[in-house]
Amino acid sequence: MSKRVLKNKFFEIEYLTESLRLSGVTPAGKTNLFVDLSHFAPVPTPYGDFHFRGGHRLWHAPEAMPRTYAPDTGELEIIELPNGVILEAKTEPGSGIRKKIEIHLASDAPSATLTHTLVNDGVWPIELAPWAITQFRLGGTVILPMPVGNVDSAGLLPNRQISLWPYTRINDPRLSLRDDYVIIRADALPPFKIGYFNPHGWLAYWMDGILFRKKFGADSRAVYPDNNCNAEVYCNNEFMEMESLGPLTMLNPGASVTHVETWDIFSNLDIFPEELRQVLVA
């Protein structure tokens, strides 16, 4: 499958031309942070085989079989932009949803903005949420900032919730629950997934001296999938995923919804707040 590259002096993003996937993020002088899952067996569906491939992809939540796993292999419409590109797939079989990712690289910073778009090409409304999934190599540390402070003036109401999937072990040794951050070591163990509403609007992965941070929206008035999660992390014996989600939306025929992520890649922790540096070196 052919690939192309967007790059500035800080890092490069590699994308496929026949599947709506970003297959690589490589900081200057380093190796690709994303995982390669081309060896994975495809998932059969009534619409054809779905291939994981690895890297970054756009789905729509809530997850369901076979809708979520509609194949995304096929030639893309590619529009090149100054410092960026628009990648658009054909309409999904079954769901009638068309997916698009627009990428813009910053010219003077190790940063990129990704606008994920879902378009309803069908004939009936569909309730869904944009779901941006990024798959990394194992060996690093995931950092999840937690809500802090009171919800009400008396401090009587809860300020945190966590969703756990059926296969998640509550005593998983990779998981460290703290008051300010949840830490997950991306080690090769059985599947684990956690999600929550993240009011800070960012997740980070620390690996090989590089910090990858993705930022996204966090609307406390909206309703999100998976027991109101706008941030989720999945880890198994081959890869780690950092996922962000937009609010649940009733998408009418012909309408679209967008979900924006900003990616920042840092190799110098001196520019980060002291408390976050302490988490990384602990």
Tab-separated table of N, CA and C in Angstrom, residues 25 33-35 55 134-138 205 207 212 214 238-242:
chain	number	residue	atom	x	y	z
A	25	VAL	N	4.145	8.721	12.792
A	25	VAL	CA	4.577	10.015	13.322
A	25	VAL	C	6.000	9.822	13.809
A	33	LEU	N	6.701	6.551	16.196
A	33	LEU	CA	6.033	6.286	17.466
A	33	LEU	C	4.851	5.331	17.310
A	34	PHE	N	4.269	5.289	16.117
A	34	PHE	CA	3.094	4.462	15.891
A	34	PHE	C	3.475	2.998	15.720
A	35	VAL	N	2.511	2.126	15.976
A	35	VAL	CA	2.721	0.697	15.836
A	35	VAL	C	2.295	0.244	14.441
A	55	GLY	N	-1.404	2.749	13.571
A	55	GLY	CA	-1.416	4.189	13.322
A	55	GLY	C	-2.688	4.856	13.814
A	134	THR	N	-5.546	6.559	18.134
A	134	THR	CA	-4.132	6.590	17.780
A	134	THR	C	-3.432	5.423	18.463
A	135	GLN	N	-2.785	4.564	17.668
A	135	GLN	CA	-2.154	3.343	18.175
A	135	GLN	C	-0.639	3.503	18.199
A	136	PHE	N	-0.045	3.247	19.378
A	136	PHE	CA	1.378	3.449	19.596
A	136	PHE	C	2.084	2.120	19.885
A	137	ARG	N	3.402	2.163	19.735
A	137	ARG	CA	4.232	1.048	20.195
A	137	ARG	C	4.179	0.966	21.718
A	138	LEU	N	4.397	-0.221	22.226
A	138	LEU	CA	4.466	-0.424	23.669
A	138	LEU	C	5.787	0.104	24.234
A	205	TYR	N	1.519	10.560	26.000
A	205	TYR	CA	2.265	9.301	26.030
A	205	TYR	C	3.752	9.632	26.033
A	207	MET	N	7.474	8.149	25.803
A	207	MET	CA	8.200	6.973	25.346
A	207	MET	C	9.483	7.389	24.647
A	212	PHE	N	4.314	12.652	23.455
A	212	PHE	CA	3.272	12.913	22.463
A	212	PHE	C	2.005	13.289	23.222
A	214	LYS	N	-2.002	14.714	22.761
A	214	LYS	CA	-3.125	15.088	21.898
A	214	LYS	C	-4.137	15.880	22.721
A	238	GLU	N	0.267	-6.045	22.276
A	238	GLU	CA	0.945	-5.615	21.053
A	238	GLU	C	0.960	-4.110	20.836
A	239	PHE	N	0.035	-3.368	21.452
A	239	PHE	CA	-0.025	-1.925	21.187
A	239	PHE	C	-0.810	-1.226	22.289
A	240	MET	N	-0.719	0.107	22.277
A	240	MET	CA	-1.500	0.965	23.156
A	240	MET	C	-2.254	1.970	22.303
A	241	GLU	N	-3.511	2.233	22.675
A	241	GLU	CA	-4.318	3.231	21.974
A	241	GLU	C	-4.651	4.391	22.907
A	242	MET	N	-4.501	5.627	22.404
A	242	MET	CA	-5.074	6.808	23.044
A	242	MET	C	-6.203	7.296	22.145
